[in-house]
Coordinates of C-alpha atoms in Angstrom, one line a residue:
X1 CA 98.3 19.5 140.5
X2 CA 98.7 15.7 139.8
X3 CA 95.1 15.6 138.5
X4 CA 96.0 18.2 135.9
X5 CA 98.6 15.9 134.4
X6 CA 95.8 13.6 133.4
X7 CA 92.8 16.0 133.2
X8 CA 94.4 18.1 130.4
X9 CA 92.7 20.7 128.3
X10 CA 93.3 18.6 125.2
X11 CA 92.0 15.3 126.5
X12 CA 89.3 16.3 129.1
X13 CA 88.6 20.1 128.8
X14 CA 85.6 20.0 131.1
X15 CA 87.4 18.0 133.8
X16 CA 90.5 20.2 133.3
X17 CA 88.4 23.3 133.9
X18 CA 86.7 21.8 137.0
X19 CA 90.1 21.0 138.6
X20 CA 91.5 24.4 137.8
X21 CA 88.4 26.0 139.3
X22 CA 88.8 24.0 142.5
X23 CA 92.5 24.8 142.7
X24 CA 91.9 28.5 142.0
X25 CA 89.2 28.6 144.8
X26 CA 91.7 27.0 147.2
X27 CA 94.3 29.7 146.4
X28 CA 91.6 32.4 146.7
X29 CA 90.5 31.1 150.2
X30 CA 94.2 31.2 151.2
X31 CA 94.5 34.7 149.7
X32 CA 97.3 33.6 147.4
X33 CA 96.0 35.9 144.8
X34 CA 98.7 35.6 142.1
X35 CA 98.4 31.8 142.1
X36 CA 94.5 32.2 142.0
X37 CA 94.9 34.5 138.9
X38 CA 97.3 32.1 137.2
X39 CA 94.9 29.2 137.8
X40 CA 91.6 30.9 136.9
X41 CA 93.0 32.4 133.6
X42 CA 93.4 29.1 131.7
X43 CA 90.1 27.9 133.2
X44 CA 88.2 30.9 131.7
X45 CA 90.0 30.4 128.4
X46 CA 88.9 26.8 128.3
X47 CA 85.2 27.6 129.2
X48 CA 85.2 30.1 126.3
X49 CA 86.6 27.4 124.0
X50 CA 83.9 25.0 125.2
X51 CA 81.2 27.6 124.3
X52 CA 82.6 27.8 120.8
X53 CA 82.4 24.1 120.4
X54 CA 78.7 23.8 121.2
X55 CA 77.2 22.6 118.0
X56 CA 74.9 25.5 117.0
X57 CA 75.1 29.2 117.8
X58 CA 71.3 29.3 117.8
X59 CA 70.0 25.9 118.9
X60 CA 72.8 25.7 121.5
X61 CA 71.6 28.8 123.4
X62 CA 70.0 26.8 126.3
X63 CA 73.3 24.8 126.7
X64 CA 75.3 28.0 126.7
X65 CA 73.0 29.6 129.3
X66 CA 73.5 26.6 131.5
X67 CA 77.3 26.8 131.0
X68 CA 77.1 30.5 131.9
X69 CA 75.3 29.8 135.1
X70 CA 77.7 26.9 135.9
X71 CA 80.8 29.0 135.5
X72 CA 79.6 32.3 136.8
X73 CA 81.6 31.7 140.0
X74 CA 84.8 31.3 138.0
X75 CA 84.6 34.8 136.5
X76 CA 83.6 36.1 140.0
X77 CA 86.7 34.6 141.5
X78 CA 88.9 36.0 138.7
X79 CA 87.5 39.6 139.2
X80 CA 88.2 39.4 142.9
X81 CA 91.8 38.1 142.3
X82 CA 92.4 41.0 139.8
X83 CA 91.1 43.6 142.4
X84 CA 93.3 42.2 145.1
X85 CA 96.3 42.3 142.7
X86 CA 95.3 45.9 141.7
X87 CA 95.0 44.8 138.1
X88 CA 91.9 47.0 137.8
X89 CA 91.6 47.1 134.0
X90 CA 91.6 43.3 133.9
X91 CA 89.0 43.2 136.6
X92 CA 86.7 45.3 134.4
X93 CA 87.5 43.2 131.4
X94 CA 86.7 39.9 133.2
X95 CA 83.6 41.4 134.7
X96 CA 82.4 42.2 131.2
X97 CA 83.3 38.8 129.9
X98 CA 80.9 37.2 132.3
X99 CA 78.0 39.4 131.2
X100 CA 75.6 38.5 128.4
X101 CA 77.8 36.4 126.2
X102 CA 74.8 34.7 124.6
X103 CA 73.2 38.0 123.7
X104 CA 76.5 39.4 122.4
X105 CA 77.0 36.3 120.2
X106 CA 73.6 36.7 118.7
X107 CA 74.1 40.4 118.1
X108 CA 77.4 39.6 116.5
X109 CA 75.7 37.2 114.1
X110 CA 73.2 39.9 113.3
X111 CA 76.0 42.4 112.6
X112 CA 77.7 40.0 110.3
X113 CA 74.5 38.8 108.7
X114 CA 71.7 41.4 108.9
X115 CA 68.9 38.8 108.9
X116 CA 70.5 37.2 111.9
X117 CA 70.9 33.9 110.0
X118 CA 74.3 32.6 109.2
X119 CA 74.6 31.9 105.4
X120 CA 74.6 28.2 104.6
X121 CA 78.2 28.1 103.5
X122 CA 79.5 29.8 106.7
X123 CA 77.3 27.7 109.0
X124 CA 78.5 24.6 107.2
X125 CA 82.1 25.6 107.7
X126 CA 81.5 26.2 111.5
X127 CA 79.7 22.9 111.8
X128 CA 82.5 21.1 110.0
X129 CA 85.1 22.5 112.3
X130 CA 83.0 21.5 115.4
X131 CA 82.5 18.0 114.0
X132 CA 86.2 17.6 113.2
X133 CA 87.0 18.7 116.7
X134 CA 84.5 16.2 118.2
X135 CA 85.8 13.4 115.9
X136 CA 89.5 14.2 116.7
X137 CA 88.6 14.3 120.4
X138 CA 87.0 10.8 120.1
X139 CA 90.0 9.5 118.2
X140 CA 92.5 10.8 120.7
X141 CA 90.6 9.1 123.6
X142 CA 91.2 5.7 121.9
X143 CA 94.8 6.4 120.5
X144 CA 97.7 4.8 122.4
X145 CA 100.0 7.7 121.5
X146 CA 98.4 11.1 121.8
X147 CA 99.3 14.1 119.8
X148 CA 97.1 17.2 120.3
X149 CA 98.7 19.5 117.7
X150 CA 95.8 18.8 115.2
X151 CA 93.0 19.4 117.6
X152 CA 94.6 22.6 118.9
X153 CA 94.9 23.9 115.3
X154 CA 91.2 23.1 114.7
X155 CA 90.3 25.0 117.9
X156 CA 92.3 28.0 116.8
X157 CA 90.6 28.0 113.4
X158 CA 87.2 27.9 115.1
X159 CA 88.1 30.7 117.5
X160 CA 89.1 32.8 114.5
X161 CA 85.7 32.4 112.9
X162 CA 83.7 32.6 116.1
X163 CA 81.5 35.8 116.3
X164 CA 82.5 36.9 119.8
X165 CA 85.5 39.0 120.9
X166 CA 85.8 40.2 124.5
X167 CA 86.2 43.9 124.9
X168 CA 89.5 45.4 126.1
X169 CA 89.6 48.2 128.6
X170 CA 90.8 50.7 125.9
X171 CA 87.5 50.0 124.0
X172 CA 85.4 50.2 127.2
X173 CA 86.6 53.7 128.2
X174 CA 86.0 54.9 124.7
X175 CA 82.3 54.4 125.3
X176 CA 82.5 57.6 127.5
X177 CA 83.3 61.0 126.1
X178 CA 85.1 63.8 128.1
X179 CA 81.9 64.7 130.0
X180 CA 80.5 61.2 130.6
X181 CA 81.3 58.6 133.2
X182 CA 80.5 54.9 133.4
X183 CA 79.5 53.6 136.8
X184 CA 79.6 49.8 136.8
X185 CA 78.6 47.6 139.8
X186 CA 79.9 44.1 140.3
X187 CA 78.6 41.7 143.1
X188 CA 81.4 39.5 144.4
X189 CA 81.1 36.4 146.6
X190 CA 81.2 38.2 149.9
X191 CA 81.2 41.9 148.9
X192 CA 80.4 44.3 146.1
X193 CA 82.4 46.9 144.3
X194 CA 81.9 49.8 141.8
X195 CA 84.1 50.7 138.9
X196 CA 84.1 54.3 137.7
X197 CA 85.4 54.6 134.2
X198 CA 86.2 57.9 132.4
X199 CA 87.6 58.6 128.9
X200 CA 90.7 60.3 130.1
X201 CA 91.8 57.9 132.8
X202 CA 93.9 54.9 131.8
X203 CA 92.7 53.0 134.9
X204 CA 89.2 52.5 136.3
X205 CA 88.6 53.9 139.8
X206 CA 87.4 51.3 142.1
X207 CA 85.3 51.5 145.3
X208 CA 85.0 48.3 147.4
X209 CA 82.4 47.7 150.1
X210 CA 82.6 45.1 152.8
X211 CA 80.7 41.9 153.4
X212 CA 78.4 43.6 155.9
X213 CA 77.1 45.9 153.2
X214 CA 76.4 42.9 150.8
X215 CA 74.5 41.2 153.6
X216 CA 72.4 44.4 154.0
X217 CA 71.8 44.6 150.3
X218 CA 70.7 40.9 150.1
X219 CA 68.3 41.5 153.0
X220 CA 67.0 44.7 151.5
X221 CA 66.4 43.0 148.1
X222 CA 64.5 40.1 149.7
X223 CA 62.2 42.6 151.6
X224 CA 61.7 44.8 148.5
X225 CA 60.7 41.9 146.2
X226 CA 58.7 40.2 149.0
X227 CA 56.6 43.4 149.6
X228 CA 56.3 43.9 145.8
X229 CA 54.9 40.4 145.2
X230 CA 52.9 40.0 148.4
X231 CA 51.5 43.4 149.3
X232 CA 51.7 46.0 146.5
X233 CA 50.1 48.8 148.5
X234 CA 52.6 48.3 151.3
X235 CA 55.4 48.3 148.8
X236 CA 54.2 51.5 147.2
X237 CA 53.7 53.4 150.5
X238 CA 57.2 52.4 151.8
X239 CA 59.1 52.9 148.5
X240 CA 60.6 56.3 149.3
X241 CA 61.9 55.0 152.7
X242 CA 63.2 51.8 151.0
X243 CA 65.1 53.8 148.4
X244 CA 66.6 56.0 151.1
X245 CA 67.8 52.8 152.8
X246 CA 69.2 51.5 149.5
X247 CA 71.1 54.7 148.9
X248 CA 72.9 54.2 152.3
X249 CA 73.6 50.5 151.6
X250 CA 75.1 51.3 148.2
X251 CA 77.0 54.3 149.5
X252 CA 75.5 56.5 146.7
X253 CA 76.9 59.8 148.0
X254 CA 80.4 58.3 148.2
X255 CA 80.0 56.9 144.6
X256 CA 78.7 60.2 143.2
X257 CA 81.4 62.2 144.9
X258 CA 84.1 60.0 143.3
X259 CA 82.9 61.0 139.9
X260 CA 84.8 63.9 138.3
X261 CA 83.0 67.2 138.7
X262 CA 83.4 67.8 134.9
X263 CA 81.0 64.9 134.2
X264 CA 77.4 65.9 133.5
X265 CA 76.2 62.6 132.1
X266 CA 76.2 59.1 133.5
X267 CA 75.9 55.6 132.1
X268 CA 74.9 53.2 134.9
X269 CA 75.6 49.5 134.5
X270 CA 74.1 47.5 137.4
X271 CA 74.9 43.9 138.0
X272 CA 72.4 41.0 138.5
X273 CA 69.5 42.0 140.7
X274 CA 70.6 45.6 140.9
X275 CA 69.0 45.9 137.4
X276 CA 65.6 45.8 139.2
X277 CA 66.1 49.1 141.1
X278 CA 65.8 52.8 140.1
X279 CA 69.3 53.8 141.0
X280 CA 68.6 57.1 139.2
X281 CA 66.0 57.9 141.9
X282 CA 68.1 57.3 144.9
X283 CA 68.4 60.4 147.2
X284 CA 71.7 62.2 147.6
X285 CA 72.8 64.9 150.0
X286 CA 72.6 68.6 149.2
X287 CA 76.4 68.7 149.5
X288 CA 76.7 66.1 146.8
X289 CA 74.3 68.0 144.5
X290 CA 76.2 71.2 145.1
X291 CA 79.5 69.6 144.0
X292 CA 78.2 69.4 140.5
X293 CA 76.5 72.8 140.6
X294 CA 79.1 75.1 142.1
X295 CA 77.6 78.3 140.8
X296 CA 74.0 77.4 141.5
X297 CA 72.5 78.1 144.9
X298 CA 69.0 76.7 144.0
X299 CA 69.5 73.2 145.4
X300 CA 66.4 71.1 145.3
X301 CA 64.8 70.5 148.7
X302 CA 65.3 66.8 148.3
X303 CA 67.9 66.1 145.6
X304 CA 68.1 62.8 143.8
X305 CA 70.8 61.0 141.7
X306 CA 69.4 62.4 138.4
X307 CA 69.5 65.9 139.7
X308 CA 73.3 65.9 139.8
X309 CA 73.8 65.3 136.1
X310 CA 72.3 67.9 133.8
X311 CA 72.8 65.9 130.6
X312 CA 71.0 62.8 131.8
X313 CA 71.4 59.4 133.4
X314 CA 70.9 56.2 131.4
X315 CA 71.4 52.5 131.8
X316 CA 73.2 49.7 129.9
X317 CA 73.1 46.0 130.4
X318 CA 76.8 45.8 129.9
X319 CA 79.7 47.7 128.2
X320 CA 79.7 44.9 125.5
X321 CA 76.1 45.6 124.6
X322 CA 76.6 49.4 124.7
X323 CA 79.7 48.9 122.4
X324 CA 77.6 47.0 119.9
X325 CA 74.9 49.6 119.8
X326 CA 77.3 52.6 119.6
X327 CA 79.1 51.0 116.7
X328 CA 75.9 51.3 114.6
X329 CA 75.3 54.6 112.7
X330 CA 72.7 57.2 113.9
X331 CA 69.1 56.7 112.9
X332 CA 66.3 59.0 111.8
X333 CA 63.2 59.6 114.0
X334 CA 60.4 60.4 111.6
X335 CA 58.2 57.3 111.6
X336 CA 56.0 55.7 114.3
X337 CA 54.5 52.3 114.7
X338 CA 52.2 52.1 117.7
X339 CA 50.1 49.5 119.6
X340 CA 47.3 51.3 121.5
X341 CA 44.9 49.9 124.2
X342 CA 44.6 46.4 122.9
X343 CA 42.5 45.0 125.8
X344 CA 38.9 45.7 126.7
X345 CA 39.7 47.0 130.2
X346 CA 41.9 49.7 128.6
X347 CA 39.7 50.9 125.7
X348 CA 36.5 50.8 127.7
X349 CA 38.1 52.6 130.6
X350 CA 40.1 55.7 130.3
X351 CA 42.0 54.5 127.3
X352 CA 45.5 55.9 127.0
X353 CA 44.4 59.4 128.2
X354 CA 45.2 60.7 124.7
X355 CA 48.9 60.0 124.8
X356 CA 49.2 58.1 121.5
X357 CA 47.3 60.8 119.5
X358 CA 49.5 63.4 121.1
X359 CA 52.7 61.6 120.2
X360 CA 51.8 60.7 116.7
X361 CA 51.6 64.4 115.8
X362 CA 55.4 64.4 115.8
X363 CA 55.6 61.9 112.9
X364 CA 54.6 61.7 109.3
X365 CA 52.2 58.9 108.3
X366 CA 52.2 57.2 111.7
X367 CA 50.9 53.6 111.8
X368 CA 48.6 52.9 114.8
X369 CA 46.8 49.6 115.6
X370 CA 44.3 50.1 118.4
X371 CA 41.7 48.2 120.3
X372 CA 40.8 44.8 118.7
X373 CA 43.1 45.5 115.7
X374 CA 46.1 45.6 118.1
X375 CA 46.6 41.9 117.9
X376 CA 49.6 39.6 117.4
X377 CA 49.0 39.4 113.6
X378 CA 49.6 43.2 113.4
X379 CA 53.2 42.4 114.3
X380 CA 53.7 38.8 113.3
X381 CA 52.1 36.6 110.6
X382 CA 52.6 33.2 108.9
X383 CA 53.8 33.2 105.3
X384 CA 52.7 30.5 102.7
X385 CA 55.2 28.0 104.0
X386 CA 54.0 28.4 107.6
X387 CA 57.1 30.4 108.7
X388 CA 56.5 33.2 111.1
X389 CA 57.5 36.7 109.8
X390 CA 57.4 40.2 111.3
X391 CA 55.3 42.9 109.7
X392 CA 57.6 44.5 107.1
X393 CA 56.6 48.0 108.4
X394 CA 58.6 47.2 111.6
X395 CA 61.8 47.1 109.5
X396 CA 61.3 50.7 108.5
X397 CA 60.0 52.3 111.7
X398 CA 62.2 54.6 113.8
X399 CA 60.0 54.5 116.8
X400 CA 58.0 51.6 118.2
X401 CA 55.5 52.5 120.9
X402 CA 53.3 50.2 123.1
X403 CA 50.5 51.4 125.3
X404 CA 49.2 48.1 126.8
X405 CA 49.6 45.7 129.7
X406 CA 53.0 44.2 130.3
X407 CA 54.3 41.5 132.7
X408 CA 57.4 39.7 133.8
X409 CA 57.4 36.0 134.5
X410 CA 60.2 35.3 137.0
X411 CA 59.7 31.5 136.6
X412 CA 60.0 31.6 132.8
X413 CA 61.5 35.0 131.7
X414 CA 61.2 34.1 127.9
X415 CA 57.4 34.0 128.4
X416 CA 57.4 37.6 129.7
X417 CA 55.7 40.0 127.4
X418 CA 53.2 42.5 126.3
X419 CA 49.4 41.7 126.3
X420 CA 47.7 42.3 122.9
X421 CA 44.1 41.8 121.9
X422 CA 44.4 38.1 121.1
X423 CA 47.3 37.0 123.3
X424 CA 50.8 37.8 124.5
X425 CA 53.7 39.0 122.5
X426 CA 56.5 37.3 124.4
X427 CA 60.2 37.9 124.8
X428 CA 60.8 34.6 122.9
X429 CA 58.7 36.0 120.0
X430 CA 60.7 39.2 119.9
X431 CA 64.1 37.4 119.9
X432 CA 63.0 34.9 117.2
X433 CA 61.2 37.2 114.7
X434 CA 61.6 40.9 115.1
X435 CA 63.8 43.0 112.8
X436 CA 64.1 46.6 114.0
X437 CA 67.2 47.5 112.0
X438 CA 66.0 51.1 111.6
X439 CA 64.5 51.6 115.0
X440 CA 66.0 54.3 117.2
X441 CA 63.6 53.9 120.1
X442 CA 61.2 51.3 121.6
X443 CA 58.9 52.7 124.3
X444 CA 57.0 50.3 126.4
X445 CA 54.3 52.3 128.3
X446 CA 53.4 49.2 130.3
X447 CA 54.1 47.4 133.6
X448 CA 57.3 45.6 134.4
X449 CA 58.9 46.0 131.0
X450 CA 62.4 46.6 132.4
X451 CA 62.3 43.6 134.7
X452 CA 65.2 41.1 134.3
X453 CA 65.7 37.5 135.4
X454 CA 66.7 37.8 139.0
X455 CA 66.6 34.0 139.7
X456 CA 69.4 33.2 137.3
X457 CA 72.9 32.3 138.6
X458 CA 74.5 33.8 135.5
X459 CA 75.3 37.4 134.7
X460 CA 73.1 37.2 131.6
X461 CA 70.7 40.1 131.1
X462 CA 67.4 38.5 130.2
X463 CA 64.3 40.7 129.8
X464 CA 62.2 42.6 127.2
X465 CA 64.9 45.3 126.7
X466 CA 67.5 42.7 125.7
X467 CA 65.0 41.2 123.2
X468 CA 64.4 44.6 121.5
X469 CA 68.1 45.4 121.6
X470 CA 68.8 42.0 119.9
X471 CA 66.1 42.9 117.3
X472 CA 68.1 46.0 116.5
X473 CA 66.8 48.9 118.5
X474 CA 69.3 51.5 119.8
X475 CA 67.2 52.5 122.8
X476 CA 64.5 51.1 125.0
X477 CA 62.3 52.8 127.5
X478 CA 60.7 50.4 130.0
X479 CA 59.3 50.3 133.5
X480 CA 60.7 48.8 136.8
X481 CA 57.3 47.9 138.4
X482 CA 53.5 48.1 137.9
X483 CA 52.8 51.7 136.9
X484 CA 49.9 54.1 137.3
X485 CA 48.1 54.6 133.9
X486 CA 47.4 58.3 134.6
X487 CA 50.9 59.2 135.7
X488 CA 52.5 57.2 132.9
X489 CA 50.4 58.9 130.3
X490 CA 51.4 62.4 131.5
X491 CA 55.0 61.2 131.7
X492 CA 55.0 59.8 128.1
X493 CA 53.3 62.9 126.7
X494 CA 55.9 65.2 128.3
X495 CA 58.7 62.8 127.4
X496 CA 58.0 63.1 123.6
X497 CA 57.6 66.9 124.0
X498 CA 61.0 67.0 125.6
X499 CA 62.5 64.6 123.0
X500 CA 61.4 66.9 120.2
X501 CA 63.2 69.8 121.8
X502 CA 66.5 68.0 122.8
X503 CA 66.7 65.0 120.5
X504 CA 68.4 63.2 123.4
X505 CA 66.4 60.2 124.7
X506 CA 68.1 59.9 128.1
X507 CA 68.0 63.6 128.8
X508 CA 64.3 63.9 127.7
X509 CA 63.3 61.1 130.0
X510 CA 65.1 62.6 133.0
X511 CA 63.6 66.0 132.3
X512 CA 60.1 64.6 132.1
X513 CA 60.6 62.6 135.3
X514 CA 61.8 65.6 137.2
X515 CA 58.9 67.6 135.8
X516 CA 56.3 65.0 136.9
X517 CA 57.9 64.8 140.3
X518 CA 57.9 68.5 140.9
X519 CA 54.8 69.7 139.1
X520 CA 51.9 71.1 141.1
X521 CA 48.3 70.7 140.3
X522 CA 48.3 74.4 139.2
X523 CA 51.3 73.6 137.1
X524 CA 49.5 70.7 135.4
X525 CA 46.5 72.9 134.7
X526 CA 48.7 75.6 133.2
X527 CA 50.5 73.0 131.0
X528 CA 47.4 71.3 129.6
X529 CA 46.5 74.0 127.0
X530 CA 50.0 74.0 125.7
X531 CA 50.3 70.2 125.5
X532 CA 49.8 68.1 122.3
X533 CA 46.8 66.4 123.9
X534 CA 43.5 66.7 122.1
X535 CA 40.7 69.0 123.4
X536 CA 38.6 66.1 124.6
X537 CA 41.4 64.7 126.7
X538 CA 42.4 68.2 128.0
X539 CA 38.9 68.6 129.3
X540 CA 38.9 65.1 130.8
X541 CA 42.2 65.7 132.6
X542 CA 41.2 69.2 133.6
X543 CA 38.0 67.9 135.4
X544 CA 40.2 65.4 137.4
X545 CA 42.8 68.0 138.3
X546 CA 40.2 70.6 139.4
X547 CA 38.7 67.9 141.7
X548 CA 42.1 67.3 143.1
X549 CA 42.7 71.0 143.5
X550 CA 39.7 71.3 145.8
X551 CA 40.7 68.3 147.8
X552 CA 44.5 68.7 148.0
X553 CA 45.2 72.4 147.1
X554 CA 46.7 74.0 144.0
X555 CA 50.3 73.7 145.3
X556 CA 50.2 70.0 146.1
X557 CA 52.5 67.7 144.0
X558 CA 50.3 64.7 143.2
X559 CA 53.1 62.6 141.6
X560 CA 55.9 63.4 144.0
X561 CA 56.2 59.8 145.1
X562 CA 59.0 57.8 143.3
X563 CA 56.4 55.1 142.5
X564 CA 55.1 57.6 139.8
X565 CA 58.0 59.5 138.5
X566 CA 60.9 57.0 138.9
X567 CA 59.3 53.9 137.3
X568 CA 60.9 54.2 133.8
X569 CA 64.5 54.0 132.7
X570 CA 66.3 54.6 129.4
X571 CA 68.5 51.7 128.3
X572 CA 71.0 51.9 125.4
X573 CA 72.7 54.5 123.3
X574 CA 70.8 57.4 124.9
X575 CA 70.5 59.5 121.8

């Protein structure tokens, strides 16, 4: 307390925040929750002021990311204090404030200025304010008599012009309609919790789980990622068992049974490393499934999360990102820009099993770059001044489709990307150069394209989906692991068939996943003549399937393992 008389916000904002953080942690460890709340609140306010004073919204991103990692524990402590005080709406608000502020700021800039570049006059005004704050701060350090009225006014002026406003709970619950629920996880210091948000409830419902469950979750995650990176075959063979264990650790049946029976659509918002896992593919009990299908006695033999919600399950990085996307008007779906089999191993092997040619039939004048033509210059090029620019055709496309190799770099997430004929299209490239202002859907039929940075200490969502969302797309389809080319091609062909029927991205993906999971070899042979696949590919697939039929039997389900059907997830608006 004595330190705060010297380490004031006006004179030493960073030191002021550090002291408040330490004091708040002391109150928290003593379970003095109101005092913890009252101490954390001005600390968070100051951190957000400090973010605004960083000299450049764009070149300061690295500093802001470091700031987000440094103060993640501050938001975590505040969420816990709010939960203990039963201030549940504020708990959700502060949880959201810790997620993805860098990305939200950049999206806000793009909303205000469609090219994502702040006009010179506005940028100069922001810079002038920041410089005046810095100069006044320096002057105050040397002044014998200190008056902080002027610097406070400058900070208020900067805050008013700053392109980031935290969501209030009223705005968050408006993201769900009367038949949709939001399920949002938050990992605390020694436990984790789930917020269930519905449109008609003025408060979120909260389920809290003890430290022992968080310990199990951490151990499970280490084993899952360890097997994935060290022994892919072992990881694949044990995936179904692993997901059953995760369902128990996360109390999936308890969570699903807390969702109103009137809901038939879900938006899942994982937290931190939970983004890596196929929550939609976790098993549930038959009793849980029956609760959402009271008049239906045809319960699946082994029901999964997605079986409970007939209108689909989709994901979002945060409510803030979802809010940004849903504010934008609907988009058409009549143009396609596709990258097809850019590397030699793909086009000299089985290619794409005919999926791109099947999909492009749904669009007028589709643009397809394939084989050696599918290179970086098809997407990005240098103008006469040496500045990198995106292909103008990307600005008008409604659907961007990749059939190629993908990868995630856990040591340098911005270098993650998609492998093209002459190099990698990285996340950094997408963020810096892409403009997808008319794009309704980006589909990445490739490996690890929904991976996120699981090494970061912040809550920032960093991965290819966030890059494409920042570029302007409403929806992204990506994968959670290394995928089977054969299974993925069938899934994508069926997904676009379903999408043409329902015009709902999340529902179409869920329907095609359930189809791939349950379909027999006989069912696939019956489907082939009615599919959009060309004759040559129908014959190719028929040969393979008839061979399997002899070996496994007509009623076998070759893609029943979750490693095939559960790999992809829909992120974003959903429609």
